[in-house]
Every structure is written in C-alpha cells, then in structure tokens.
Amino acid sequence: MKIMAPVDPALLALSTDVVLFSIHAERLDVLLLKQAARQWQLPGGEVGACEDLDGAALRHLREQTGVDDVYLEQLYTFGDPRRVDCQRVVSVAYYALVPAERLPLDELRKNPQVDWCPVSDLPPLTLDHAQIVTLAHQRLASKLAYSTIALQFMPASFTLSALQTVYETILGEVLDKRNFRKRILAMNCIETTGGMAREGNHRPARLYRATHPGRIEFLK
Amino acid sequence: MKIMAPVDPALLALSTDVVLFSIHAERLDVLLLKQAARQWQLPGGEVGACEDLDGAALRHLREQTGVDDVYLEQLYTFGDPRRVDCQRVVSVAYYALVPAERLPLDELRKNPQVDWCPVSDLPPLTLDHAQIVTLAHQRLASKLAYSTIALQFMPASFTLSALQTVYETILGEVLDKRNFRKRILAMNCIETTGGMAREGNHRPARLYRATHPGRIEFLK
DNA sequence: TTGACATAGTGTTAAAATAACACTAATATT
DNA sequence: AATATTAGTGTTATTTTAACACTATGTCAA
C-alpha cells in the first residue's frame, strides 16, 4: 500500500450528523432538514475549534431545529474520502432521543425546512445519511434488549401501555402485555407516581416515572 | 451556550489510535510504542487526505510495528478539545485482534520501541490512551457473549481447549469445560479438520478450524 | 511393561429464564 | 343498564443456563 501524504488541513473538515428519533402516533420518526427539492439531510455541521464533539452535535441540533435537551450518544465515524465531493469531510455521527412531549412543536411547525419522517419510509437523503439512519435504528433496537434506553422517549410520567408501544414501535413487532410488564418491573427502573391517567372512555391507567431519569442502566 | 467559531483548519488534526490485542501465554496483551522514558502510547497517527479511516489505522499499525493482516473494528471517536495540548487532535480509536502465531515476532523483538504489555498491568500511557484501552477491552469482552469474534485470535487450526483459554483470558474468569464446548459447537462456527494436536505428554486433542474465517457472526 | 502423569473428551440434572396463553376490572358513553 | 374500550393480572410448558465428575488416550520414567 502506498504511503499517503499527511492531511492537507485546508481540505479536511470535521462535522457531526445527528439522527434525532422521536415517536409520534406509534411511528418512529427522524428529524430531517430540507436541503433541496426532494433532497433531505440530517441536522449537523462543522465542529468548532474549541468545541467537543457532543457539544457540536447538540449545538447544530439546537440551531437548526430548535430542539434541545435530548439524550445523545455517539454512533460511528464516517470517513470515506469519497463520501463528499471536492472536499474531505469526516463526520462523527450521533443519535439522539427525545420524548414527543418535550418538542417545541410550534417552532418546528413554523419552519418549512424541517420535518419528521418515518424511519420506515424515508425520502431521498444526501450523501450516506440513509445509511447513518439505518445504523442508528439498529443500534437503538438492539439497546432495548439490555438497557433502559427506551425511557428516554417517555415524558415525566407515563403508563405501562405507552412504554410498551414505544418498544413495539422501535422493534416493529407486537409484544405480549403480561410478559412485557413483568420484564419492565423486574428491571427496577420505574416506580408508580400514585397518579392515574384518565383519558378516553375506558379504565384509567396507573402512572409511572423513571426512578433515575436521564440515567441509562444496563441489565445483567 | 455560546456559538463557537468554525474549525480553524490549521489547528485541526485527525488521527487514529489502535489498540492491538493478542494473547500470549494466557495473558491479554496490548501492543505499545515507547514514547519516552516511562511513557508509552498506542500505535497510530494522522489520517491521510485521501485515505479512509480504517486504512489509516492499518497503515500506522504496519509502519510502526510491522504487524499486518489483523481484524479491525472502529471503537469510538475522542474529540475533547483539551485532550492534546496546543493543538486540536481528534482521534478515531480502533481495536484490532491478531493470533499470536501470525505476528512477526523477530521483527518485533528487534525493535526496542515496541512492546507487548498485559492489559491488567499497563505502564503509564500518554493522553487518554489508558482510557481507550479500557474501553476496547470492555467492548471485546462483551462481544464474546454474542459473536464469534474470539476466533480472530486463533490460528488456522486450534483445539477447543485453546479456544476456551482465549475466552477465559479475555473475561478473566474460568469457564466450565463441558458447557463451553456445547455452546461453541452449537454456534456452528467451527468444524473439525481431521487432524490432531499432539504436544505434551498427554492425550492429543482434535483440531478445529473456523468455518468462515475472517467473518464474524452474531448470535440470536 | 507398567504405573504415574497430564490433558482430552463426554451427559445428566436442577434451576432459571422465557414464551405462550385468556380472562376480569374500571371507566366513559349511550 | 348495556356497550365499548383499555388496564391489569397468573399459570404452565418450553427453553436455556448452570452445576457437576468421571473415563480416554497419549507421554514419560522407573
């Protein structure tokens, strides 16, 4: 293999891309920015000289979409020299989770450059962004099995049925209600608030909250 | 949060660091380079302008240690702006696995700048390299549970006892021989070669080989 | 040649985890 | 009061995992 010249700093750019997931109406959605007609992209952009990578990802997310205060995790770094034409752009990809209730819905609705799209039916995305979304979805789904990461989609209090719907939406399969509840309660990651959710013409449901909100626990 | 200025390209450097694991005499070792007296570092260095990240990791490993043809996997990207003084260096960390039998032992022994050190007793390492090694070890150990990654430490043919020793060395615990063999054979990832290992004054052992060498399978 | 030594190889059983499965309870609406 | 709708709850069979000990086959030395 030929030894390459060191990076020409004028050509190297470091950026972050963020796959922000949220769940709306039993659909797993990703936040996308309109780049051109029929061409979308993930939020993200260059990393500042004195900015750490997580910070850059959060900043671009906030600046471009108004969304703040999310759970963020590094996913993978994409560095194929041909992934962007005419310039070397290495991108540190992240994924982020946010409860639908915490979203600035008005602000988002006013901005025609921003939209939520279902993961299962993405529009054409720029560069390798579709691949990034797929990888993020896989990572998220596999983390459901051995962590409490799904709680990051939940508001301050929620019902067990709502939590089950989150699991089912991400995994794309239905789960047994009794087994699900046993499993979740055995994790010891949620507790009852004492309150009840009374909505709809049916029996009210107990409300729960995360015992350690913000913290993600790993099982076994 | 203050909006940062974009990266000054003159200050940004992109590098890779590689944690190369190998197992010698029932010890999990990492390959280190002597940086100064009592100060060691991981192999690695800058990413070339037209070089992909994996390629850069492999190239530095080869140039600095003579080791080639390893299993390589991206680990995490470290980008804290204060991780290196006076310059912004973002590092894409990798880990790599190689069977002891495939190492250029003579070449390595001749080079006083290179040495194998046990993961459990590392010398002082530069920057955040100790943290990188720890993270790589955790990742490797957890992958044993749900993949055939351990085969990357094995030569072309090997005994089940040797494979079990690899597991035990990485996990730092002893495993039950019968349960281990059942589990491994159920994975369907190895097959008998027909040959026998006859070494030592005891019963010879059957030799096995990977059914798909180089490929890593995920279980369940 | 035979006995000591060293590692290879092999099944069973108990315990734990998982998966399958259906009915009653509480509320709102008519 | 009957209907509709979701909440909530246990048991059992199956599968997986964990614990456990002896025989087999070679080398070597007496």
Coordinates of C-alpha atoms in Angstrom, one line a residue, chain A residues 3-173:
Chain A
I3 CA 2.1 5.7 2.0
M4 CA -0.2 8.7 1.7
A5 CA 0.8 12.3 2.3
P6 CA -0.4 13.8 5.5
V7 CA -3.8 15.5 5.6
D8 CA -3.9 18.9 3.8
P9 CA -5.6 20.8 6.6
A10 CA -7.2 23.1 4.0
L11 CA -9.2 20.1 2.8
L12 CA -10.1 18.4 6.0
A13 CA -13.4 19.2 7.6
L14 CA -14.8 17.6 10.7
S15 CA -18.5 17.6 11.1
T16 CA -21.2 15.8 13.1
D17 CA -24.6 14.5 11.9
V18 CA -27.4 13.7 14.3
V19 CA -30.2 11.2 13.9
L20 CA -32.9 12.6 16.2
F21 CA -35.6 10.0 16.9
S22 CA -38.9 10.7 18.3
I23 CA -42.2 8.7 18.4
H24 CA -45.4 10.2 17.1
A25 CA -48.6 8.3 16.8
E26 CA -46.9 4.9 17.1
R27 CA -44.4 5.8 14.4
L28 CA -40.7 6.1 14.8
D29 CA -39.7 9.4 13.2
V30 CA -36.4 11.1 12.3
L31 CA -36.0 14.8 12.1
L32 CA -34.8 15.9 8.7
L33 CA -33.8 19.2 7.1
K34 CA -34.8 20.0 3.5
Q35 CA -31.6 20.5 1.5
A36 CA -33.2 20.9 -1.9
A37 CA -36.4 19.8 -3.7
R38 CA -36.8 16.1 -2.9
Q39 CA -33.4 16.0 -1.1
W40 CA -33.1 15.9 2.7
Q41 CA -30.3 15.7 5.2
L42 CA -29.6 15.1 8.8
P43 CA -29.1 18.1 11.2
G44 CA -25.4 18.7 11.8
G45 CA -22.4 20.6 10.6
E46 CA -18.8 21.6 11.4
V47 CA -17.2 21.1 14.7
G48 CA -15.9 24.3 16.3
A49 CA -12.2 24.6 17.1
C50 CA -12.7 24.6 20.8
E51 CA -15.9 22.6 20.9
D52 CA -16.1 19.0 21.9
L53 CA -17.9 16.6 19.6
D54 CA -21.0 16.0 21.6
G55 CA -21.3 19.8 22.1
A56 CA -21.1 20.4 18.3
A57 CA -23.8 17.8 17.7
L58 CA -26.1 19.4 20.3
R59 CA -25.4 22.9 19.1
H60 CA -26.3 22.1 15.4
L61 CA -29.4 20.3 16.5
R62 CA -30.5 23.4 18.5
E63 CA -29.5 25.9 15.9
Q64 CA -31.1 24.1 13.0
T65 CA -34.2 22.7 14.6
G66 CA -34.7 24.4 18.0
V67 CA -34.7 21.1 19.7
D68 CA -32.7 21.0 23.0
D69 CA -32.2 18.8 26.0
V70 CA -32.0 15.4 24.3
Y71 CA -30.4 12.1 25.1
L72 CA -27.3 11.9 22.9
E73 CA -25.0 9.0 22.0
Q74 CA -22.1 8.7 19.6
L75 CA -22.8 6.2 16.8
Y76 CA -20.0 5.8 14.4
T77 CA -17.5 7.9 12.5
F78 CA -17.7 8.0 8.7
G79 CA -14.6 8.9 6.9
D80 CA -14.6 7.5 3.4
P81 CA -12.6 10.1 1.4
R82 CA -15.2 9.9 -1.4
R83 CA -18.3 10.4 0.8
V84 CA -18.4 14.1 -0.1
D85 CA -17.3 15.5 -3.5
C86 CA -14.5 18.0 -3.7
Q87 CA -13.7 18.0 0.0
R88 CA -12.7 15.7 2.7
V89 CA -15.4 15.7 5.3
V90 CA -15.2 13.3 8.2
S91 CA -18.4 13.0 10.1
V92 CA -18.9 11.8 13.6
A93 CA -22.5 10.5 13.6
Y94 CA -24.7 10.6 16.7
Y95 CA -28.2 9.6 17.5
A96 CA -30.4 11.4 19.9
L97 CA -33.8 10.6 21.6
V98 CA -36.4 12.9 22.8
P99 CA -40.0 12.5 24.1
A100 CA -42.6 13.9 21.7
E101 CA -43.9 15.9 24.7
R102 CA -40.6 17.9 25.1
L103 CA -40.5 19.0 21.5
P104 CA -41.1 22.7 20.6
L105 CA -43.9 21.8 18.2
D106 CA -44.9 25.3 17.3
E107 CA -41.4 26.3 16.4
L108 CA -41.0 23.2 14.3
R109 CA -44.2 23.6 12.5
K110 CA -43.4 27.2 11.5
N111 CA -40.1 26.0 9.9
P112 CA -40.8 24.6 6.4
Q113 CA -37.1 23.4 6.2
V114 CA -37.7 20.9 9.0
D115 CA -39.8 17.8 9.1
W116 CA -40.4 14.5 10.8
C117 CA -40.2 11.4 8.5
P118 CA -40.9 7.8 9.4
V119 CA -37.8 5.7 9.6
S120 CA -39.6 3.0 7.6
D121 CA -40.3 5.4 4.7
L122 CA -37.5 7.9 4.3
P123 CA -37.3 10.4 1.5
P124 CA -34.1 10.6 -0.6
L125 CA -31.3 11.6 1.7
T126 CA -28.0 13.3 0.8
L127 CA -24.6 11.5 0.9
D128 CA -24.6 8.5 3.2
H129 CA -27.3 9.8 5.5
A130 CA -29.7 7.0 4.8
Q131 CA -27.0 4.5 5.9
I132 CA -26.5 6.5 9.1
V133 CA -30.2 6.4 9.9
T134 CA -30.3 2.7 9.4
L135 CA -27.3 2.1 11.6
A136 CA -28.8 4.3 14.3
H137 CA -32.1 2.4 14.2
Q138 CA -30.3 -0.9 14.5
R139 CA -28.3 0.3 17.5
L140 CA -31.4 1.7 19.1
A141 CA -33.3 -1.5 18.6
S142 CA -30.5 -3.7 20.0
K143 CA -30.1 -1.5 23.1
L144 CA -33.7 -2.1 24.0
A145 CA -32.8 -5.6 24.9
Y146 CA -30.2 -4.8 27.5
S147 CA -30.7 -1.3 28.7
T148 CA -33.3 1.2 29.9
I149 CA -32.8 3.5 26.9
A150 CA -36.5 3.4 25.9
L151 CA -37.3 5.6 28.9
Q152 CA -35.6 8.5 27.0
F153 CA -38.7 8.6 24.9
M154 CA -41.0 8.9 27.8
P155 CA -42.4 12.1 29.4
A156 CA -42.1 12.7 33.2
S157 CA -45.0 10.3 33.9
F158 CA -46.4 7.6 31.6
T159 CA -48.4 4.4 31.5
L160 CA -47.0 0.9 31.0
S161 CA -49.1 0.7 27.9
A162 CA -47.4 3.8 26.5
L163 CA -44.0 2.4 27.3
Q164 CA -44.9 -0.9 25.6
T165 CA -46.0 1.0 22.5
V166 CA -42.5 2.6 22.4
Y167 CA -40.9 -0.8 22.4
E168 CA -43.2 -2.1 19.8
T169 CA -42.7 0.9 17.5
I170 CA -38.9 0.6 17.6
L171 CA -38.8 -3.2 17.2
G172 CA -41.6 -3.3 14.7
E173 CA -43.3 -6.2 16.4

